PDB file of C-alpha atoms in Angstrom:
ATOM      1  CA  MET A   1      82.392  60.577  94.995  1.00  0.00           C
ATOM      2  CA  ASP A   2      82.201  59.156  98.512  1.00  0.00           C
ATOM      3  CA  SER A   3      85.703  57.697  98.265  1.00  0.00           C
ATOM      4  CA  PHE A   4      87.134  61.062  97.236  1.00  0.00           C
ATOM      5  CA  VAL A   5      85.305  62.754 100.088  1.00  0.00           C
ATOM      6  CA  GLU A   6      86.891  60.244 102.477  1.00  0.00           C
ATOM      7  CA  ILE A   7      90.320  60.957 100.976  1.00  0.00           C
ATOM      8  CA  TRP A   8      89.708  64.664 101.442  1.00  0.00           C
ATOM      9  CA  GLU A   9      88.851  64.087 105.092  1.00  0.00           C
ATOM     10  CA  SER A  10      92.162  62.259 105.523  1.00  0.00           C
ATOM     11  CA  ILE A  11      93.938  65.171 103.824  1.00  0.00           C
ATOM     12  CA  LYS A  12      92.321  67.549 106.294  1.00  0.00           C
ATOM     13  CA  GLU A  13      93.666  65.450 109.154  1.00  0.00           C
ATOM     14  CA  LEU A  14      97.149  65.740 107.640  1.00  0.00           C
ATOM     15  CA  LEU A  15      96.714  69.500 107.424  1.00  0.00           C
ATOM     16  CA  ARG A  16      95.519  69.667 111.020  1.00  0.00           C
ATOM     17  CA  SER A  17      98.755  68.005 112.159  1.00  0.00           C
ATOM     18  CA  ARG A  18     100.920  70.487 110.237  1.00  0.00           C
ATOM     19  CA  VAL A  19      99.507  73.835 111.376  1.00  0.00           C
ATOM     20  CA  THR A  20      98.373  75.419 114.611  1.00  0.00           C
ATOM     21  CA  GLU A  21      94.861  74.606 115.810  1.00  0.00           C
ATOM     22  CA  VAL A  22      93.750  78.219 115.315  1.00  0.00           C
ATOM     23  CA  ALA A  23      95.070  78.315 111.734  1.00  0.00           C
ATOM     24  CA  TYR A  24      93.369  75.020 110.933  1.00  0.00           C
ATOM     25  CA  ASN A  25      89.988  76.007 112.386  1.00  0.00           C
ATOM     26  CA  VAL A  26      89.985  79.446 110.780  1.00  0.00           C
ATOM     27  CA  TRP A  27      91.384  78.768 107.314  1.00  0.00           C
ATOM     28  CA  LEU A  28      91.577  75.058 106.451  1.00  0.00           C
ATOM     29  CA  SER A  29      88.626  73.405 108.161  1.00  0.00           C
ATOM     30  CA  PRO A  30      86.054  75.399 106.098  1.00  0.00           C
ATOM     31  CA  LEU A  31      87.479  74.036 102.810  1.00  0.00           C
ATOM     32  CA  GLU A  32      84.922  71.777 101.110  1.00  0.00           C
ATOM     33  CA  PHE A  33      85.597  69.089  98.544  1.00  0.00           C
ATOM     34  CA  VAL A  34      83.941  69.700  95.130  1.00  0.00           C
ATOM     35  CA  SER A  35      85.491  67.301  92.637  1.00  0.00           C
ATOM     36  CA  PHE A  36      88.583  65.421  91.530  1.00  0.00           C
ATOM     37  CA  GLN A  37      89.410  65.133  87.830  1.00  0.00           C
ATOM     38  CA  SER A  38      92.644  63.924  86.291  1.00  0.00           C
ATOM     39  CA  ASP A  39      95.315  65.372  88.609  1.00  0.00           C
ATOM     40  CA  THR A  40      93.298  68.319  89.940  1.00  0.00           C
ATOM     41  CA  ILE A  41      91.274  68.562  93.125  1.00  0.00           C
ATOM     42  CA  THR A  42      88.708  71.359  93.301  1.00  0.00           C
ATOM     43  CA  LEU A  43      87.889  72.885  96.676  1.00  0.00           C
ATOM     44  CA  SER A  44      85.270  75.434  97.646  1.00  0.00           C
ATOM     45  CA  ILE A  45      85.873  78.350 100.019  1.00  0.00           C
ATOM     46  CA  SER A  46      84.593  81.914 100.453  1.00  0.00           C
ATOM     47  CA  ASP A  47      86.284  84.556  98.313  1.00  0.00           C
ATOM     48  CA  PHE A  48      87.584  86.350 101.403  1.00  0.00           C
ATOM     49  CA  LYS A  49      89.345  83.246 102.710  1.00  0.00           C
ATOM     50  CA  ARG A  50      90.446  82.046  99.271  1.00  0.00           C
ATOM     51  CA  LYS A  51      92.890  84.950  98.888  1.00  0.00           C
ATOM     52  CA  ILE A  52      94.580  84.149 102.200  1.00  0.00           C
ATOM     53  CA  ILE A  53      94.638  80.394 101.537  1.00  0.00           C
ATOM     54  CA  GLU A  54      96.211  80.834  98.099  1.00  0.00           C
ATOM     55  CA  ASP A  55      98.895  83.111  99.524  1.00  0.00           C
ATOM     56  CA  LYS A  56      99.628  81.290 102.775  1.00  0.00           C
ATOM     57  CA  PHE A  57      98.582  77.645 102.576  1.00  0.00           C
ATOM     58  CA  SER A  58      98.596  76.613  98.909  1.00  0.00           C
ATOM     59  CA  SER A  59     101.918  74.735  99.002  1.00  0.00           C
ATOM     60  CA  LEU A  60     100.994  73.039 102.269  1.00  0.00           C
ATOM     61  CA  ILE A  61      97.670  71.834 100.823  1.00  0.00           C
ATOM     62  CA  GLU A  62      99.338  70.563  97.648  1.00  0.00           C
ATOM     63  CA  GLU A  63     101.895  68.617  99.694  1.00  0.00           C
ATOM     64  CA  ALA A  64      99.180  67.031 101.847  1.00  0.00           C
ATOM     65  CA  CYS A  65      97.190  66.086  98.734  1.00  0.00           C
ATOM     66  CA  ALA A  66     100.284  64.525  97.147  1.00  0.00           C
ATOM     67  CA  ASP A  67     100.935  62.526 100.332  1.00  0.00           C
ATOM     68  CA  ALA A  68      97.362  61.226 100.352  1.00  0.00           C
ATOM     69  CA  PHE A  69      97.055  60.404  96.639  1.00  0.00           C
ATOM     70  CA  GLY A  70     100.625  59.224  96.131  1.00  0.00           C
ATOM     71  CA  PHE A  71     101.306  61.554  93.190  1.00  0.00           C
ATOM     72  CA  PRO A  72     101.477  65.344  92.562  1.00  0.00           C
ATOM     73  CA  VAL A  73      98.076  67.008  92.691  1.00  0.00           C
ATOM     74  CA  ARG A  74      97.053  70.458  91.556  1.00  0.00           C
ATOM     75  CA  VAL A  75      94.586  72.366  93.708  1.00  0.00           C
ATOM     76  CA  HIS A  76      91.858  74.538  92.205  1.00  0.00           C
ATOM     77  CA  TYR A  77      89.751  76.848  94.376  1.00  0.00           C
ATOM     78  CA  VAL A  78      86.227  78.014  93.648  1.00  0.00           C
ATOM     79  CA  THR A  79      83.791  80.178  95.579  1.00  0.00           C
ATOM     80  CA  PRO A  80      80.299  78.902  96.416  1.00  0.00           C
ATOM     81  CA  ASP A  81      78.614  81.742  94.519  1.00  0.00           C
ATOM     82  CA  ASP A  82      80.725  82.236  91.444  1.00  0.00           C
ATOM     83  CA  SER A  83      83.812  80.384  90.210  1.00  0.00           C
ATOM     84  CA  SER A  84      84.297  82.498  87.083  1.00  0.00           C
ATOM     85  CA  GLN A  85      86.305  85.186  88.909  1.00  0.00           C
ATOM     86  CA  LEU A  86      88.826  82.582  90.022  1.00  0.00           C
ATOM     87  CA  LYS A  87      89.914  82.057  86.403  1.00  0.00           C
ATOM     88  CA  THR A  88      91.358  85.543  86.288  1.00  0.00           C
ATOM     89  CA  GLY A  89      92.278  85.513  89.956  1.00  0.00           C
ATOM     90  CA  PHE A  90      91.845  89.242  90.352  1.00  0.00           C
ATOM     91  CA  SER A  91      89.146  91.818  90.890  1.00  0.00           C
ATOM     92  CA  ALA A  92      89.169  95.590  90.758  1.00  0.00           C
ATOM     93  CA  GLU A  93      86.667  95.642  93.594  1.00  0.00           C
ATOM     94  CA  PRO A  94      87.693  95.853  97.261  1.00  0.00           C
ATOM     95  CA  GLN A  95      87.852  92.558  99.128  1.00  0.00           C
ATOM     96  CA  SER A  96      84.449  91.094  99.942  1.00  0.00           C
ATOM     97  CA  SER A  97      83.138  91.608 103.443  1.00  0.00           C
ATOM     98  CA  PRO A  98      83.990  88.761 105.810  1.00  0.00           C
ATOM     99  CA  THR A  99      81.225  86.591 107.187  1.00  0.00           C
ATOM    100  CA  ALA A 100      80.265  86.540 110.860  1.00  0.00           C
ATOM    101  CA  GLU A 101      82.541  83.518 111.319  1.00  0.00           C
ATOM    102  CA  GLU A 102      85.431  85.280 109.628  1.00  0.00           C
ATOM    103  CA  GLU A 103      84.935  88.356 111.791  1.00  0.00           C
ATOM    104  CA  THR A 104      86.026  86.274 114.796  1.00  0.00           C
ATOM    105  CA  ALA A 105      88.984  84.694 112.990  1.00  0.00           C
ATOM    106  CA  TYR A 106      92.223  86.537 113.691  1.00  0.00           C
ATOM    107  CA  THR A 107      91.249  89.355 116.059  1.00  0.00           C
ATOM    108  CA  PHE A 108      92.908  91.308 118.847  1.00  0.00           C
ATOM    109  CA  GLN A 109      90.726  89.429 121.323  1.00  0.00           C
ATOM    110  CA  ASN A 110      92.278  86.045 120.512  1.00  0.00           C
ATOM    111  CA  PHE A 111      95.848  87.266 119.989  1.00  0.00           C
ATOM    112  CA  ILE A 112      98.068  85.900 122.757  1.00  0.00           C
ATOM    113  CA  ILE A 113     100.236  88.720 124.129  1.00  0.00           C
ATOM    114  CA  GLY A 114     103.695  88.022 125.535  1.00  0.00           C
ATOM    115  CA  PRO A 115     106.919  89.929 126.234  1.00  0.00           C
ATOM    116  CA  SER A 116     108.163  89.352 122.689  1.00  0.00           C
ATOM    117  CA  ASN A 117     105.130  90.730 120.876  1.00  0.00           C
ATOM    118  CA  ARG A 118     103.645  93.270 123.301  1.00  0.00           C
ATOM    119  CA  PHE A 119     104.893  96.309 121.400  1.00  0.00           C
ATOM    120  CA  ALA A 120     103.788  94.956 118.011  1.00  0.00           C
ATOM    121  CA  HIS A 121     100.319  94.268 119.431  1.00  0.00           C
ATOM    122  CA  ALA A 122     100.077  97.748 120.971  1.00  0.00           C
ATOM    123  CA  ALA A 123     101.164  99.453 117.739  1.00  0.00           C
ATOM    124  CA  ALA A 124      98.721  97.396 115.673  1.00  0.00           C
ATOM    125  CA  LEU A 125      95.863  98.189 118.057  1.00  0.00           C
ATOM    126  CA  ASN A 126      96.694 101.900 117.864  1.00  0.00           C
ATOM    127  CA  VAL A 127      96.575 101.741 114.082  1.00  0.00           C
ATOM    128  CA  ALA A 128      93.204  99.993 114.183  1.00  0.00           C
ATOM    129  CA  ASN A 129      91.786 102.666 116.499  1.00  0.00           C
ATOM    130  CA  ASN A 130      93.392 105.627 114.704  1.00  0.00           C
ATOM    131  CA  PRO A 131      94.038 104.697 111.058  1.00  0.00           C
ATOM    132  CA  GLY A 132      96.193 107.191 109.201  1.00  0.00           C
ATOM    133  CA  LYS A 133      97.126 108.992 112.417  1.00  0.00           C
ATOM    134  CA  ALA A 134      98.766 106.660 114.936  1.00  0.00           C
ATOM    135  CA  TYR A 135     101.693 104.961 113.173  1.00  0.00           C
ATOM    136  CA  ASN A 136     101.732 105.403 109.443  1.00  0.00           C
ATOM    137  CA  PRO A 137     103.130 103.358 107.884  1.00  0.00           C
ATOM    138  CA  LEU A 138     103.395 100.488 110.337  1.00  0.00           C
ATOM    139  CA  PHE A 139     105.988  97.847 109.457  1.00  0.00           C
ATOM    140  CA  ILE A 140     105.991  94.533 111.324  1.00  0.00           C
ATOM    141  CA  TYR A 141     108.613  91.865 110.752  1.00  0.00           C
ATOM    142  CA  GLY A 142     109.378  88.503 112.264  1.00  0.00           C
ATOM    143  CA  HIS A 143     109.857  84.854 111.418  1.00  0.00           C
ATOM    144  CA  SER A 144     107.030  82.813 109.931  1.00  0.00           C
ATOM    145  CA  GLY A 145     104.378  81.696 112.407  1.00  0.00           C
ATOM    146  CA  LEU A 146     104.895  84.446 114.981  1.00  0.00           C
ATOM    147  CA  GLY A 147     101.667  86.340 114.348  1.00  0.00           C
ATOM    148  CA  LYS A 148     102.238  88.846 111.519  1.00  0.00           C
ATOM    149  CA  THR A 149      99.194  87.640 109.594  1.00  0.00           C
ATOM    150  CA  HIS A 150      97.166  87.533 112.795  1.00  0.00           C
ATOM    151  CA  LEU A 151      97.953  91.188 113.562  1.00  0.00           C
ATOM    152  CA  LEU A 152      97.237  92.381 110.021  1.00  0.00           C
ATOM    153  CA  SER A 153      93.922  90.513 110.015  1.00  0.00           C
ATOM    154  CA  ALA A 154      93.082  91.921 113.442  1.00  0.00           C
ATOM    155  CA  ILE A 155      93.723  95.459 112.190  1.00  0.00           C
ATOM    156  CA  MET A 156      91.470  94.834 109.202  1.00  0.00           C
ATOM    157  CA  HIS A 157      88.627  93.405 111.310  1.00  0.00           C
ATOM    158  CA  GLU A 158      88.796  96.174 113.902  1.00  0.00           C
ATOM    159  CA  ILE A 159      88.811  99.011 111.376  1.00  0.00           C
ATOM    160  CA  LYS A 160      85.925  97.395 109.516  1.00  0.00           C
ATOM    161  CA  ARG A 161      84.000  97.081 112.777  1.00  0.00           C
ATOM    162  CA  GLN A 162      84.563 100.712 113.762  1.00  0.00           C
ATOM    163  CA  ARG A 163      84.421 102.208 110.267  1.00  0.00           C
ATOM    164  CA  PRO A 164      82.238  99.943 108.093  1.00  0.00           C
ATOM    165  CA  HIS A 165      82.353 102.323 105.118  1.00  0.00           C
ATOM    166  CA  GLU A 166      86.162 102.419 104.877  1.00  0.00           C
ATOM    167  CA  VAL A 167      87.660 100.727 101.810  1.00  0.00           C
ATOM    168  CA  ILE A 168      90.174  98.191 103.134  1.00  0.00           C
ATOM    169  CA  LEU A 169      92.518  96.115 100.991  1.00  0.00           C
ATOM    170  CA  TYR A 170      94.371  93.180 102.540  1.00  0.00           C
ATOM    171  CA  ILE A 171      96.735  91.459 100.111  1.00  0.00           C
ATOM    172  CA  SER A 172     100.116  89.755  99.977  1.00  0.00           C
ATOM    173  CA  GLY A 173     103.182  91.012  98.154  1.00  0.00           C
ATOM    174  CA  GLU A 174     102.771  88.103  95.758  1.00  0.00           C
ATOM    175  CA  HIS A 175      99.152  88.986  95.012  1.00  0.00           C
ATOM    176  CA  PHE A 176     100.086  92.624  94.379  1.00  0.00           C
ATOM    177  CA  THR A 177     102.746  91.463  91.910  1.00  0.00           C
ATOM    178  CA  ASN A 178     100.492  88.982  90.103  1.00  0.00           C
ATOM    179  CA  GLU A 179      97.631  91.445  89.867  1.00  0.00           C
ATOM    180  CA  LEU A 180      99.925  94.101  88.427  1.00  0.00           C
ATOM    181  CA  ILE A 181     101.169  91.629  85.791  1.00  0.00           C
ATOM    182  CA  HIS A 182      97.558  90.774  84.933  1.00  0.00           C
ATOM    183  CA  HIS A 183      96.589  94.427  84.410  1.00  0.00           C
ATOM    184  CA  LEU A 184      99.740  95.148  82.406  1.00  0.00           C
ATOM    185  CA  LYS A 185      98.844  92.294  80.052  1.00  0.00           C
ATOM    186  CA  GLU A 186      95.260  93.516  79.790  1.00  0.00           C
ATOM    187  CA  HIS A 187      96.353  97.164  79.319  1.00  0.00           C
ATOM    188  CA  SER A 188      94.146  98.099  82.259  1.00  0.00           C
ATOM    189  CA  THR A 189      96.625  99.685  84.672  1.00  0.00           C
ATOM    190  CA  SER A 190      94.235 102.584  85.297  1.00  0.00           C
ATOM    191  CA  THR A 191      91.886 100.089  86.960  1.00  0.00           C
ATOM    192  CA  PHE A 192      94.783  98.834  89.076  1.00  0.00           C
ATOM    193  CA  HIS A 193      95.697 102.392  90.087  1.00  0.00           C
ATOM    194  CA  ASP A 194      92.100 103.272  90.976  1.00  0.00           C
ATOM    195  CA  LYS A 195      91.816 100.202  93.175  1.00  0.00           C
ATOM    196  CA  TYR A 196      94.996 100.593  95.194  1.00  0.00           C
ATOM    197  CA  ARG A 197      95.337 104.368  95.317  1.00  0.00           C
ATOM    198  CA  GLY A 198      91.666 104.817  96.139  1.00  0.00           C
ATOM    199  CA  CYS A 199      91.537 102.693  99.270  1.00  0.00           C
ATOM    200  CA  ASP A 200      91.487 104.014 102.830  1.00  0.00           C
ATOM    201  CA  VAL A 201      93.613 101.247 104.346  1.00  0.00           C
ATOM    202  CA  LEU A 202      96.213  99.071 102.588  1.00  0.00           C
ATOM    203  CA  LEU A 203      97.634  96.041 104.378  1.00  0.00           C
ATOM    204  CA  VAL A 204     100.366  94.090 102.563  1.00  0.00           C
ATOM    205  CA  ASP A 205     101.578  90.811 104.013  1.00  0.00           C
ATOM    206  CA  ASP A 206     105.009  89.455 102.985  1.00  0.00           C
ATOM    207  CA  ILE A 207     106.139  92.684 101.303  1.00  0.00           C
ATOM    208  CA  GLN A 208     109.606  91.125 100.867  1.00  0.00           C
ATOM    209  CA  PHE A 209     108.173  89.255  97.863  1.00  0.00           C
ATOM    210  CA  ILE A 210     108.539  92.346  95.663  1.00  0.00           C
ATOM    211  CA  ALA A 211     112.321  92.508  96.159  1.00  0.00           C
ATOM    212  CA  ASN A 212     114.175  92.071  92.833  1.00  0.00           C
ATOM    213  CA  LYS A 213     110.985  92.915  90.909  1.00  0.00           C
ATOM    214  CA  GLU A 214     111.719  96.293  89.346  1.00  0.00           C
ATOM    215  CA  THR A 215     108.297  97.013  87.842  1.00  0.00           C
ATOM    216  CA  THR A 216     106.451  95.931  90.968  1.00  0.00           C
ATOM    217  CA  GLN A 217     108.730  98.039  93.176  1.00  0.00           C
ATOM    218  CA  GLU A 218     108.126 101.064  90.978  1.00  0.00           C
ATOM    219  CA  GLU A 219     104.356 100.606  91.108  1.00  0.00           C
ATOM    220  CA  PHE A 220     104.325 100.007  94.837  1.00  0.00           C
ATOM    221  CA  PHE A 221     106.417 103.111  95.445  1.00  0.00           C
ATOM    222  CA  HIS A 222     103.876 105.274  93.606  1.00  0.00           C
ATOM    223  CA  THR A 223     101.018 103.594  95.472  1.00  0.00           C
ATOM    224  CA  PHE A 224     102.818 104.123  98.780  1.00  0.00           C
ATOM    225  CA  GLU A 225     103.423 107.810  98.043  1.00  0.00           C
ATOM    226  CA  ALA A 226      99.843 108.426  96.890  1.00  0.00           C
ATOM    227  CA  LEU A 227      98.314 106.849  99.985  1.00  0.00           C
ATOM    228  CA  LYS A 228     100.790 108.439 102.387  1.00  0.00           C
ATOM    229  CA  ASN A 229     100.201 111.899 100.936  1.00  0.00           C
ATOM    230  CA  ALA A 230      96.453 111.387 101.198  1.00  0.00           C
ATOM    231  CA  GLY A 231      96.728 110.439 104.858  1.00  0.00           C
ATOM    232  CA  LYS A 232      95.629 106.847 104.256  1.00  0.00           C
ATOM    233  CA  GLN A 233      96.842 104.007 106.481  1.00  0.00           C
ATOM    234  CA  ILE A 234      99.551 101.615 105.265  1.00  0.00           C
ATOM    235  CA  VAL A 235     100.572  98.450 107.125  1.00  0.00           C
ATOM    236  CA  LEU A 236     103.369  96.186 105.867  1.00  0.00           C
ATOM    237  CA  SER A 237     104.710  92.894 107.148  1.00  0.00           C
ATOM    238  CA  SER A 238     107.826  90.963 106.256  1.00  0.00           C
ATOM    239  CA  ASP A 239     109.929  88.075 107.433  1.00  0.00           C
ATOM    240  CA  ARG A 240     112.986  90.342 107.054  1.00  0.00           C
ATOM    241  CA  PRO A 241     113.781  93.830 108.400  1.00  0.00           C
ATOM    242  CA  PRO A 242     114.048  96.654 105.821  1.00  0.00           C
ATOM    243  CA  ARG A 243     117.843  96.775 105.901  1.00  0.00           C
ATOM    244  CA  GLU A 244     118.047  93.168 104.659  1.00  0.00           C
ATOM    245  CA  MET A 245     115.944  93.875 101.559  1.00  0.00           C
ATOM    246  CA  LEU A 246     118.958  95.351  99.805  1.00  0.00           C
ATOM    247  CA  THR A 247     117.391  95.667  96.378  1.00  0.00           C
ATOM    248  CA  LEU A 248     114.787  97.931  97.918  1.00  0.00           C
ATOM    249  CA  GLU A 249     117.157  99.999 100.018  1.00  0.00           C
ATOM    250  CA  GLU A 250     119.697 100.546  97.261  1.00  0.00           C
ATOM    251  CA  ARG A 251     117.237 102.407  95.067  1.00  0.00           C
ATOM    252  CA  LEU A 252     117.327 106.147  95.666  1.00  0.00           C
ATOM    253  CA  ARG A 253     113.568 106.531  95.497  1.00  0.00           C
ATOM    254  CA  TRP A 254     113.037 104.012  98.236  1.00  0.00           C
ATOM    255  CA  LYS A 255     115.312 105.784 100.702  1.00  0.00           C
ATOM    256  CA  ARG A 256     112.480 108.052 101.847  1.00  0.00           C
ATOM    257  CA  VAL A 257     110.272 105.040 102.495  1.00  0.00           C
ATOM    258  CA  TRP A 258     112.784 102.887 104.346  1.00  0.00           C
ATOM    259  CA  ARG A 259     114.382 105.839 106.174  1.00  0.00           C
ATOM    260  CA  SER A 260     111.112 106.383 108.000  1.00  0.00           C
ATOM    261  CA  LEU A 261     110.794 102.681 108.685  1.00  0.00           C
ATOM    262  CA  ARG A 262     114.248 102.690 110.303  1.00  0.00           C
ATOM    263  CA  LYS A 263     112.963 104.920 113.092  1.00  0.00           C
ATOM    264  CA  LYS A 264     112.844 102.086 115.541  1.00  0.00           C
ATOM    265  CA  PRO A 265     111.373 103.258 118.873  1.00  0.00           C
ATOM    266  CA  LYS A 266     113.712 103.460 121.855  1.00  0.00           C
ATOM    267  CA  SER A 267     111.007 102.050 124.095  1.00  0.00           C
ATOM    268  CA  SER A 268     107.413 100.947 123.966  1.00  0.00           C
ATOM    269  CA  THR A 269     106.376 104.316 125.396  1.00  0.00           C
ATOM    270  CA  SER A 270     108.415 106.448 123.011  1.00  0.00           C
ATOM    271  CA  ILE A 271     107.512 105.760 119.418  1.00  0.00           C
ATOM    272  CA  SER A 272     107.495 107.889 116.306  1.00  0.00           C
ATOM    273  CA  ALA A 273     104.536 108.426 113.973  1.00  0.00           C
ATOM    274  CA  THR A 274     106.145 106.001 111.589  1.00  0.00           C
ATOM    275  CA  THR A 275     107.414 102.877 113.238  1.00  0.00           C
ATOM    276  CA  TRP A 276     108.541  99.324 112.742  1.00  0.00           C
ATOM    277  CA  CYS A 277     108.570  96.532 115.240  1.00  0.00           C
ATOM    278  CA  ARG A 278     109.905  93.029 115.388  1.00  0.00           C
ATOM    279  CA  LEU A 279     108.121  89.903 116.513  1.00  0.00           C
ATOM    280  CA  LEU A 280     110.787  87.955 118.384  1.00  0.00           C
ATOM    281  CA  ARG A 281     110.713  84.218 118.825  1.00  0.00           C
ATOM    282  CA  LYS A 282     108.323  83.345 121.597  1.00  0.00           C
ATOM    283  CA  THR A 283     109.788  81.932 124.787  1.00  0.00           C
ATOM    284  CA  SER A 284     106.450  80.762 126.178  1.00  0.00           C
ATOM    285  CA  LYS A 285     104.908  77.319 125.927  1.00  0.00           C
ATOM    286  CA  ARG A 286     103.351  78.356 122.604  1.00  0.00           C
ATOM    287  CA  THR A 287     106.757  78.370 120.913  1.00  0.00           C
ATOM    288  CA  SER A 288     106.355  74.928 119.410  1.00  0.00           C
ATOM    289  CA  ALA A 289     102.831  75.604 118.217  1.00  0.00           C
ATOM    290  CA  SER A 290     103.752  78.993 116.809  1.00  0.00           C
ATOM    291  CA  SER A 291     106.593  77.537 114.795  1.00  0.00           C
ATOM    292  CA  LYS A 292     104.054  75.769 112.594  1.00  0.00           C
ATOM    293  CA  ALA A 293     102.560  77.363 109.523  1.00  0.00           C
ATOM    294  CA  PRO A 294     100.591  80.576 110.241  1.00  0.00           C
TER     295      PRO A 294
END
């Protein structure tokens, strides 16, 4: 066991060198080694962080493990309390409440503001202070590593702090797709609908993942419409602007959604109720650090 623990520590050092210091401290450092059997390493992490790690860092962790062991390694995640839920990978319940440590993870307080992201930060902060009223939906796009995940997490934390009883769902486009597939197979789509159409705030990271996925697009459209009509807050992020997701724009039903997202503000002081903003490449000294994994 000790030798595997030492190998895991070396893997963590590899991970530290491949991401920003903030990303490592918040998401990767808390990972704990559990076991190694055959070609699978099992790691323990809180359920809240597991969802983000699986969506954002899974490939990076697998690559670091393969570099350390010298052969491909599969990574299995468990939670300290209960690993049975991981086998299905999905839950109809809202995301678990973050711990005190997680509350200080990606917040507005530790988001570094610069000329390239000032408007995105201001719009996100407005959403957090006035969910469903300020900018709804809010669409943020930019290249990987420029702070999309940070802003979405900050919105989630701030709304939870101000409105602890609000039901907040923070997922990725990939997770939305996989969960829908799971419920379709289990003939439990009503549970899926209740979960997503019954929340107060829906934040979807990497929404571009659902492009070319007809069934997922259809389901997301209905979810979008239900939440929008109910005055619930929707926040989307993507590494591409709406006009480049052609399979989404070409569909007649989506025109209402993306038409509103095309209302790009003329200035930071003149913005519509529905807005989208771009995170440009940083020109500050943090450029090199920000270009690493989020």
